[in-house]
Amino acid sequence: MIIAGAVPIKGMELIKGPVKLNKDTFEIKNKELPISMGTCALLGAAFKTLEYFGKEDELKFITAGDIGEGDGSLKIYEELHEINDDLTIIHYIKPKISEIIKVDFSKNVIGDAGGMYAGKAAGIGDKFHMFFPDVGELAFLADENSSHPAYVRGFISEIDDQEIPKLIKMAYTQKMPKNMVVKGSKDHIVNEGNIVDTVEYPKFEAMECIGGTGDTLTGITSSLIACGFKTEKAGILGCKLNRKLGELVKPSPDTQIYEIIQKMPEALKEFDL
Amino acid sequence: MSSIFNKLNTILNPKKEEKKGNGLILFKNVKEAISAERILKNYSVKVVAPPQEVREGCDLAVEYDLVEEMGIKRELEKNNLNAVKFISLDDASMEPLNLVKVKEIDGFTLVRSGNMKITIDKVGKIVNVSGGGCPDVPYLNLKLKGKNILKIPEEDTPKNLGYTLCAYTLNKAFEKAKTIALEGTK
């Protein structure tokens, strides 16, 4: 399984390879990266999940430094022109239509964050295996004229959580992946535009504040897929496990994501997978 | 000669697929549009003829990658170049989101603008930043978290540190959170 995404370190060259996880940092090629929101939170959750199944050595990370200028993202896109793994997750990366269309989609590719934005903007959502939008991002997917969540027509962006099924239907009038998890107060697991299940409890409002809780959901679900779980089942389990993490941490709005990731082995054990 | 004709043809009859995800900066006059292209040489920009329905006096405009809007606005401001309008070419009637929602959670305040969220405590300390997909969001998260929103200097706000539309959206939430923190101190 490959995770591809930028880290917020200006000028850091492209690095690829296996990783080692510490308490709140990662080591890759003698470089130490902090586990904070974004790509590193996804990586942390994926590593812990794969470790549970004894497959952490199969995880490869492709990253480069990017603080928004796009330099690191371009280097990552280049690496994605040829993919040699069954499953790749494209995460925090500068959305670039001209680059995302060059990605090798011959194997399964999951899009989250910038990877999802670029895929939708380019009109190639159906080439992806799965997306992970929140409600705001679902509005963006549902708006046929929008190429970034910052530009969504008002009548769509003002739709609230209660109208998620309506937004899902709207999104699926366009090119969307076969699978989707819409994360929120109630998570919706979607297959070919149909809601196959929802996960709502336990519910911790504070999780919405914590940077990285969406990233951990993607990390867990993707790793379960890489371990052989069917995508729908992995989506449902991912949502349940992410909420179990909340239950174990008892989060408040100032909880940090590495504290949540540390609870992964405990959560996985409770599910007896 | 034919290359000049081709260039002119490209400007006047751009291919439709090139517009997706792009925006247009309208200026008062041609001179400003040309200056902007020079100033923005590190961004993906090109001078184009604006469609008739969005013309604002100038018959040249600068086409840009929408996602780079924040950095481009800052660069133009730095060079005292005032654009008349920024529009999305995906839909000329579209403007960046302005909707901001506020929620109280366990004594903290969560402010959400579109896909971006910022959470402050009772005295204005930023405890978390989340959402988005552009690479400056994790960078802004590291820069802002743990600081009091009322003590962050102007040069360290999302609009001055960020480059992308996610940073632009986060700045909306940041400004609202700052207003809330300020009211709390009164």
Coordinates of C-alpha atoms in Angstrom, one line a residue:
Chain A
M1 CA 0.0 0.0 0.0
I2 CA 1.3 3.4 -0.9
I3 CA 0.4 6.7 0.8
A4 CA 1.3 9.8 -1.2
G5 CA 1.0 13.3 0.2
A6 CA 2.9 16.4 1.1
V7 CA 4.3 17.4 4.5
P8 CA 4.5 21.0 5.6
I9 CA 8.3 21.4 5.5
K10 CA 9.5 24.0 3.1
G11 CA 12.0 22.7 0.5
M12 CA 12.1 19.1 1.7
E13 CA 13.1 16.9 -1.3
L14 CA 11.1 13.9 -2.4
I15 CA 11.5 10.9 -0.1
K16 CA 10.0 7.5 -0.7
G17 CA 10.2 4.3 1.2
P18 CA 9.1 2.4 4.4
V19 CA 8.5 4.3 7.6
K20 CA 9.0 3.7 11.3
L21 CA 6.5 5.1 13.8
N22 CA 7.4 6.7 17.2
K23 CA 5.1 8.3 19.8
D24 CA 4.4 11.5 17.9
T25 CA 6.9 11.4 15.0
F26 CA 7.8 9.3 11.9
E27 CA 11.1 8.3 10.7
I28 CA 11.8 7.9 7.0
K29 CA 15.2 7.7 5.5
N30 CA 16.8 9.2 8.7
K31 CA 14.4 12.2 8.6
E32 CA 11.9 12.8 11.4
L33 CA 8.5 14.1 10.6
P34 CA 5.9 15.2 13.2
I35 CA 2.5 13.5 13.4
S36 CA 0.1 16.3 13.0
M37 CA -3.0 16.7 10.9
G38 CA -3.0 15.8 7.2
T39 CA -0.8 13.2 5.5
C40 CA 1.1 12.2 8.7
A41 CA -2.1 11.5 10.6
L42 CA -3.3 9.3 7.8
L43 CA 0.1 7.6 7.8
G44 CA 0.0 7.1 11.5
A45 CA -3.4 5.4 11.5
A46 CA -2.5 3.3 8.5
F47 CA 0.8 2.1 10.1
K48 CA -1.0 1.1 13.3
T49 CA -3.7 -0.8 11.5
L50 CA -1.3 -2.6 9.2
E51 CA 1.0 -3.3 12.2
Y52 CA -2.0 -5.1 13.9
F53 CA -2.2 -7.4 11.0
G54 CA 1.6 -7.8 10.8
K55 CA 1.8 -6.0 7.5
E56 CA 3.4 -2.6 8.4
D57 CA 6.5 -3.5 6.2
E58 CA 4.2 -3.4 3.2
L59 CA 3.5 0.3 3.7
K60 CA 5.4 2.8 1.5
F61 CA 5.3 6.5 1.8
I62 CA 5.9 9.0 -1.0
T63 CA 6.3 12.5 0.2
A64 CA 7.9 15.9 -0.3
G65 CA 7.8 19.3 1.4
D66 CA 5.1 21.7 0.3
I67 CA 3.7 24.7 2.2
G68 CA 1.3 25.6 -0.5
E69 CA 3.6 26.7 -3.3
G70 CA 3.1 23.4 -5.2
D71 CA 6.7 22.5 -5.6
G72 CA 6.6 19.3 -3.5
S73 CA 3.2 18.3 -4.9
L74 CA 4.6 18.3 -8.4
K75 CA 7.3 15.9 -7.4
I76 CA 4.8 13.6 -5.8
Y77 CA 2.5 13.7 -8.9
E78 CA 5.5 12.7 -11.0
E79 CA 6.0 9.6 -8.9
L80 CA 2.3 8.7 -9.4
H81 CA 2.6 8.5 -13.1
E82 CA 3.6 4.9 -12.6
I83 CA 2.3 3.0 -9.6
N84 CA 3.5 -0.5 -8.6
D85 CA 1.2 -1.3 -5.8
D86 CA -2.4 -2.6 -5.6
L87 CA -3.6 0.3 -3.5
T88 CA -2.5 4.0 -3.4
I89 CA -3.9 6.8 -1.4
I90 CA -3.4 10.3 -2.6
H91 CA -3.8 12.8 0.2
Y92 CA -2.7 16.4 1.0
I93 CA -1.4 17.6 -2.3
K94 CA -2.0 20.8 -4.3
P95 CA -4.9 20.1 -6.6
K96 CA -3.7 20.3 -10.2
I97 CA -5.9 19.0 -13.0
S98 CA -3.1 18.8 -15.6
E99 CA -1.2 16.5 -13.2
I100 CA -3.9 14.3 -11.7
I101 CA -4.9 13.2 -15.2
K102 CA -1.5 11.7 -15.7
V103 CA -1.7 9.4 -12.6
D104 CA -1.7 5.6 -13.3
F105 CA -5.2 4.4 -12.4
S106 CA -4.6 0.8 -13.6
K107 CA -4.6 -0.3 -9.9
N108 CA -6.9 1.0 -7.1
V109 CA -6.4 4.6 -6.2
I110 CA -8.2 6.3 -3.2
G111 CA -8.6 10.1 -3.2
D112 CA -8.8 12.2 -0.1
A113 CA -8.1 15.8 0.6
G114 CA -6.2 17.4 -2.3
G115 CA -6.2 14.1 -4.2
M116 CA -10.0 14.1 -4.1
Y117 CA -10.3 17.8 -5.0
A118 CA -8.1 17.3 -8.1
G119 CA -9.9 14.2 -9.2
K120 CA -13.3 15.8 -9.0
A121 CA -12.1 19.1 -10.6
A122 CA -10.6 17.1 -13.5
G123 CA -13.9 15.2 -14.0
I124 CA -12.2 11.8 -13.5
G125 CA -13.8 10.8 -10.1
D126 CA -14.9 7.5 -11.6
K127 CA -11.3 6.5 -12.1
F128 CA -10.8 6.4 -8.3
H129 CA -11.8 3.5 -6.1
M130 CA -13.0 5.7 -3.2
F131 CA -13.5 9.2 -1.9
F132 CA -13.8 10.5 1.7
P133 CA -15.7 13.8 1.7
D134 CA -17.1 15.6 4.7
V135 CA -20.4 17.5 4.3
G136 CA -18.7 20.7 3.0
E137 CA -16.7 18.6 0.5
L138 CA -19.8 16.6 -0.5
A139 CA -21.4 19.9 -1.5
F140 CA -18.4 20.5 -3.7
L141 CA -18.7 17.1 -5.3
A142 CA -22.4 17.7 -5.8
D143 CA -21.8 21.0 -7.6
E144 CA -21.2 20.2 -11.2
N145 CA -19.6 23.7 -11.8
S146 CA -17.2 23.7 -8.9
S147 CA -13.5 22.9 -9.1
H148 CA -12.6 23.6 -5.4
P149 CA -14.7 23.5 -2.2
A150 CA -14.1 27.3 -1.8
Y151 CA -16.2 27.8 -4.9
V152 CA -19.5 26.1 -4.3
R153 CA -22.8 27.7 -5.3
G154 CA -24.5 29.0 -2.2
F155 CA -27.7 27.1 -2.5
I156 CA -25.7 23.9 -2.3
S157 CA -23.2 24.9 0.4
E158 CA -26.0 26.0 2.7
I159 CA -27.6 22.5 2.7
D160 CA -27.2 21.0 6.2
D161 CA -26.3 17.6 7.5
Q162 CA -29.9 16.4 7.2
E163 CA -29.8 16.6 3.5
I164 CA -26.7 14.4 2.9
P165 CA -28.7 11.7 1.0
K166 CA -29.9 14.5 -1.4
L167 CA -26.3 15.7 -1.9
I168 CA -25.1 12.1 -2.5
K169 CA -27.6 11.7 -5.3
M170 CA -26.5 15.0 -6.8
A171 CA -22.9 14.0 -6.6
Y172 CA -23.6 10.7 -8.4
T173 CA -25.1 12.5 -11.4
Q174 CA -21.4 13.1 -12.2
K175 CA -18.3 11.0 -12.4
M176 CA -17.8 9.6 -8.9
P177 CA -15.9 6.6 -7.5
K178 CA -17.8 3.4 -6.9
N179 CA -17.3 3.8 -3.2
M180 CA -17.5 6.8 -0.8
V181 CA -17.6 7.4 2.9
V182 CA -19.2 10.7 3.8
K183 CA -17.9 11.5 7.3
G184 CA -19.8 13.6 9.7
S185 CA -22.0 13.6 12.8
K186 CA -23.5 10.5 11.1
D187 CA -21.2 8.7 8.7
H188 CA -22.7 7.4 5.4
I189 CA -21.2 4.5 3.6
V190 CA -22.0 4.7 -0.1
N191 CA -21.8 2.3 -3.0
E192 CA -22.6 3.4 -6.6
G193 CA -24.6 6.3 -5.2
N194 CA -26.6 4.2 -2.7
I195 CA -26.3 4.5 1.0
V196 CA -25.5 1.0 2.1
D197 CA -25.1 1.8 5.8
T198 CA -24.7 4.6 8.4
V199 CA -22.6 4.8 11.5
E200 CA -23.7 7.3 14.1
Y201 CA -22.6 6.1 17.6
P202 CA -20.8 6.6 19.8
K203 CA -20.9 10.3 19.1
F204 CA -18.2 12.8 20.3
E205 CA -18.8 16.3 19.0
A206 CA -15.2 17.3 19.9
M207 CA -13.9 15.0 17.2
E208 CA -15.1 17.6 14.6
C209 CA -12.6 20.1 16.0
I210 CA -9.6 17.8 16.1
G211 CA -7.4 18.2 13.0
G212 CA -6.7 14.7 11.6
T213 CA -9.8 12.7 12.6
G214 CA -10.9 12.5 9.0
D215 CA -7.3 11.5 8.0
T216 CA -7.3 8.6 10.5
L217 CA -10.6 7.4 9.1
T218 CA -9.1 7.2 5.6
G219 CA -5.9 5.6 7.0
I220 CA -7.9 2.8 8.8
T221 CA -10.3 2.1 6.0
S222 CA -7.6 2.0 3.3
S223 CA -5.4 -0.3 5.4
L224 CA -8.4 -2.7 6.0
I225 CA -8.9 -2.8 2.2
A226 CA -5.2 -3.5 1.7
C227 CA -5.6 -6.4 4.3
G228 CA -8.3 -8.0 2.2
F229 CA -11.5 -6.6 3.6
K230 CA -14.2 -5.8 1.0
T231 CA -14.4 -2.0 0.5
E232 CA -17.9 -1.6 1.9
K233 CA -17.1 -3.6 4.9
A234 CA -13.8 -1.7 5.4
G235 CA -15.7 1.6 5.2
I236 CA -18.2 0.5 7.9
L237 CA -15.5 -0.9 10.1
G238 CA -13.3 2.2 9.6
C239 CA -16.2 4.5 10.8
K240 CA -16.8 2.2 13.8
L241 CA -13.1 2.0 14.7
N242 CA -12.7 5.8 14.4
R243 CA -15.5 6.3 16.8
K244 CA -14.1 3.7 19.1
L245 CA -10.9 5.7 19.2
G246 CA -13.0 8.6 20.4
E247 CA -14.6 6.5 23.1
L248 CA -11.1 5.4 24.3
V249 CA -9.6 8.9 24.3
K250 CA -12.7 10.8 25.6
P251 CA -11.7 13.7 23.4
S252 CA -12.0 17.4 24.1
P253 CA -11.6 20.0 21.4
D254 CA -8.0 20.5 22.3
T255 CA -7.0 16.8 22.0
Q256 CA -4.2 16.3 19.5
I257 CA -4.3 13.6 16.8
Y258 CA -1.2 11.7 17.9
E259 CA -3.0 11.0 21.3
I260 CA -5.8 9.4 19.3
I261 CA -3.5 7.3 17.0
Q262 CA -1.8 5.9 20.1
K263 CA -5.1 4.2 21.0
M264 CA -5.3 2.3 17.7
P265 CA -4.0 -1.1 18.9
E266 CA -6.6 -1.0 21.8
A267 CA -9.4 -0.2 19.4
L268 CA -8.5 -2.9 17.0
K269 CA -8.2 -5.5 19.8
E270 CA -11.8 -4.6 20.9
F271 CA -13.1 -5.4 17.5
D272 CA -11.4 -8.7 17.5
L273 CA -10.6 -8.5 13.7
Chain B
M1 CA 4.2 35.1 -38.9
S2 CA 2.1 32.0 -38.5
S3 CA 3.3 31.6 -34.9
I4 CA 2.0 35.2 -34.1
F5 CA -1.2 34.2 -35.7
N6 CA -1.4 31.0 -33.7
K7 CA -0.6 32.9 -30.5
L8 CA -3.4 35.4 -31.3
N9 CA -5.7 32.6 -32.1
T10 CA -5.0 30.9 -28.8
I11 CA -5.8 34.1 -26.9
L12 CA -9.0 34.8 -28.7
N13 CA -10.2 31.3 -29.1
P14 CA -9.0 29.3 -26.1
K15 CA -9.8 25.6 -25.9
K16 CA -12.7 25.1 -23.5
E17 CA -11.1 22.2 -21.6
E18 CA -8.3 24.5 -20.5
K19 CA -10.7 26.6 -18.4
K20 CA -11.7 24.0 -15.9
G21 CA -10.3 25.0 -12.5
N22 CA -9.1 28.3 -13.7
G23 CA -10.1 31.8 -12.8
L24 CA -9.9 35.2 -14.4
I25 CA -8.4 38.4 -12.9
L26 CA -10.0 41.5 -14.4
F27 CA -8.0 44.8 -14.4
K28 CA -8.9 48.4 -15.2
N29 CA -6.6 48.6 -18.2
V30 CA -4.3 46.6 -20.5
K31 CA -1.2 47.9 -18.8
E32 CA -2.1 46.5 -15.4
A33 CA -3.0 43.1 -16.9
I34 CA 0.4 43.0 -18.6
S35 CA 2.2 44.1 -15.3
A36 CA 0.3 41.4 -13.5
E37 CA 1.5 38.7 -15.8
R38 CA 5.1 39.9 -15.2
I39 CA 4.6 40.1 -11.4
L40 CA 3.0 36.6 -11.3
K41 CA 5.7 34.9 -13.3
N42 CA 6.1 32.2 -10.6
Y43 CA 2.4 31.2 -10.9
S44 CA 0.5 29.4 -13.7
V45 CA -0.9 32.5 -15.4
K46 CA -1.4 33.8 -18.9
V47 CA -2.9 36.9 -20.5
V48 CA -6.2 36.2 -22.2
A49 CA -9.1 38.1 -23.7
P50 CA -12.0 38.2 -21.2
P51 CA -15.4 37.0 -22.4
Q52 CA -17.7 39.9 -23.4
E53 CA -20.1 39.3 -20.5
V54 CA -17.5 39.8 -17.8
R55 CA -15.5 42.7 -19.3
E56 CA -14.8 45.5 -17.0
G57 CA -13.3 48.0 -19.3
C58 CA -10.0 46.2 -20.0
D59 CA -9.8 44.0 -23.0
L60 CA -7.1 41.8 -21.5
A61 CA -7.3 39.8 -18.4
V62 CA -5.1 37.3 -16.6
E63 CA -6.1 33.7 -16.4
Y64 CA -4.9 31.8 -13.4
D65 CA -5.2 28.5 -11.5
L66 CA -8.0 29.0 -9.1
V67 CA -6.4 27.1 -6.3
E68 CA -3.5 29.6 -6.3
E69 CA -5.8 32.6 -5.6
M70 CA -4.5 33.4 -2.1
G71 CA -0.8 33.7 -3.1
I72 CA -1.7 35.6 -6.2
K73 CA -3.8 38.2 -4.4
R74 CA -1.0 38.8 -1.9
E75 CA 1.6 39.2 -4.7
L76 CA -0.6 41.8 -6.5
E77 CA -1.2 43.7 -3.2
K78 CA 2.5 43.7 -2.5
N79 CA 3.0 45.3 -5.9
N80 CA 0.2 47.8 -5.4
L81 CA -1.8 46.4 -8.3
N82 CA -5.5 46.4 -7.7
A83 CA -7.6 43.9 -9.6
V84 CA -11.2 44.9 -10.4
K85 CA -12.5 41.4 -9.9
F86 CA -11.5 37.7 -9.5
I87 CA -14.0 35.3 -11.1
S88 CA -14.2 31.6 -11.6
L89 CA -14.2 30.4 -15.2
D90 CA -16.1 27.2 -14.1
D91 CA -19.1 29.4 -13.6
A92 CA -18.7 33.2 -14.0
S93 CA -21.4 33.8 -11.4
M94 CA -19.5 31.9 -8.7
E95 CA -17.7 33.7 -5.9
P96 CA -15.7 32.3 -3.1
L97 CA -17.7 31.0 -0.2
N98 CA -18.6 33.5 2.5
L99 CA -20.7 31.3 4.7
V100 CA -19.3 31.0 8.3
K101 CA -20.9 28.9 11.0
V102 CA -20.1 28.9 14.7
K103 CA -20.7 26.1 17.2
E104 CA -19.9 25.9 21.0
I105 CA -18.5 22.5 22.0
D106 CA -17.5 21.8 25.6
G107 CA -16.6 25.4 26.3
F108 CA -14.6 25.8 23.1
T109 CA -15.7 27.7 20.0
L110 CA -15.6 25.9 16.6
V111 CA -15.8 28.2 13.6
R112 CA -16.4 26.6 10.2
S113 CA -16.1 28.2 6.8
G114 CA -16.8 25.7 3.9
N115 CA -14.3 22.9 4.2
M116 CA -12.2 24.6 6.9
K117 CA -12.5 24.7 10.7
I118 CA -10.7 26.5 13.5
T119 CA -11.3 25.9 17.2
I120 CA -10.4 28.4 20.0
D121 CA -10.7 28.2 23.8
K122 CA -12.3 30.8 26.1
V123 CA -9.3 33.1 26.0
G124 CA -8.7 32.8 22.3
K125 CA -6.0 30.2 22.1
I126 CA -6.1 28.2 18.9
V127 CA -6.4 24.5 19.9
N128 CA -7.0 22.9 16.6
V129 CA -7.2 23.6 12.8
S130 CA -8.8 21.0 10.5
G131 CA -10.2 20.3 7.1
G132 CA -9.1 21.2 3.6
G133 CA -6.9 19.4 1.1
C134 CA -4.3 21.9 -0.1
P135 CA -0.7 21.5 1.3
D136 CA -0.6 24.8 3.1
V137 CA -3.3 23.6 5.6
P138 CA -1.1 21.3 7.6
Y139 CA 1.5 24.1 7.5
L140 CA -1.0 26.7 8.8
N141 CA -2.1 24.2 11.5
L142 CA 1.5 24.0 12.8
K143 CA 2.0 27.7 12.6
L144 CA -1.3 28.7 14.3
K145 CA -1.9 26.0 16.9
G146 CA -1.1 26.9 20.5
K147 CA -1.1 30.6 19.8
N148 CA -3.6 33.2 21.0
I149 CA -5.6 34.4 18.0
L150 CA -5.5 38.0 19.4
K151 CA -1.7 38.0 19.5
I152 CA -1.0 36.7 16.1
P153 CA 0.6 39.4 14.0
E154 CA -0.9 40.3 10.7
E155 CA 2.0 38.8 8.8
D156 CA 1.3 35.4 10.4
T157 CA -2.4 35.2 9.5
P158 CA -3.6 32.5 7.1
K159 CA -4.1 35.1 4.4
N160 CA -0.4 36.1 4.7
L161 CA 1.1 32.7 5.2
G162 CA -1.1 30.6 2.8
Y163 CA -1.2 30.3 -0.9
T164 CA -4.3 28.4 -1.8
L165 CA -8.1 28.6 -1.7
C166 CA -8.1 26.4 1.4
A167 CA -6.0 29.1 3.1
Y168 CA -8.4 31.7 1.8
T169 CA -11.4 29.8 3.3
L170 CA -9.5 29.2 6.6
N171 CA -8.8 33.0 6.8
K172 CA -12.6 33.6 6.8
A173 CA -13.0 31.3 9.8
F174 CA -9.9 32.8 11.4
E175 CA -11.3 36.4 11.1
K176 CA -14.6 35.3 12.6
A177 CA -12.9 33.5 15.5
K178 CA -10.8 36.6 16.2
T179 CA -13.9 38.7 16.4
I180 CA -15.5 36.2 18.8
A181 CA -12.3 36.2 21.0
L182 CA -12.2 40.0 21.0
E183 CA -15.8 40.2 22.1
G184 CA -15.0 37.7 24.9
T185 CA -12.3 40.0 26.3
K186 CA -14.7 43.0 26.5

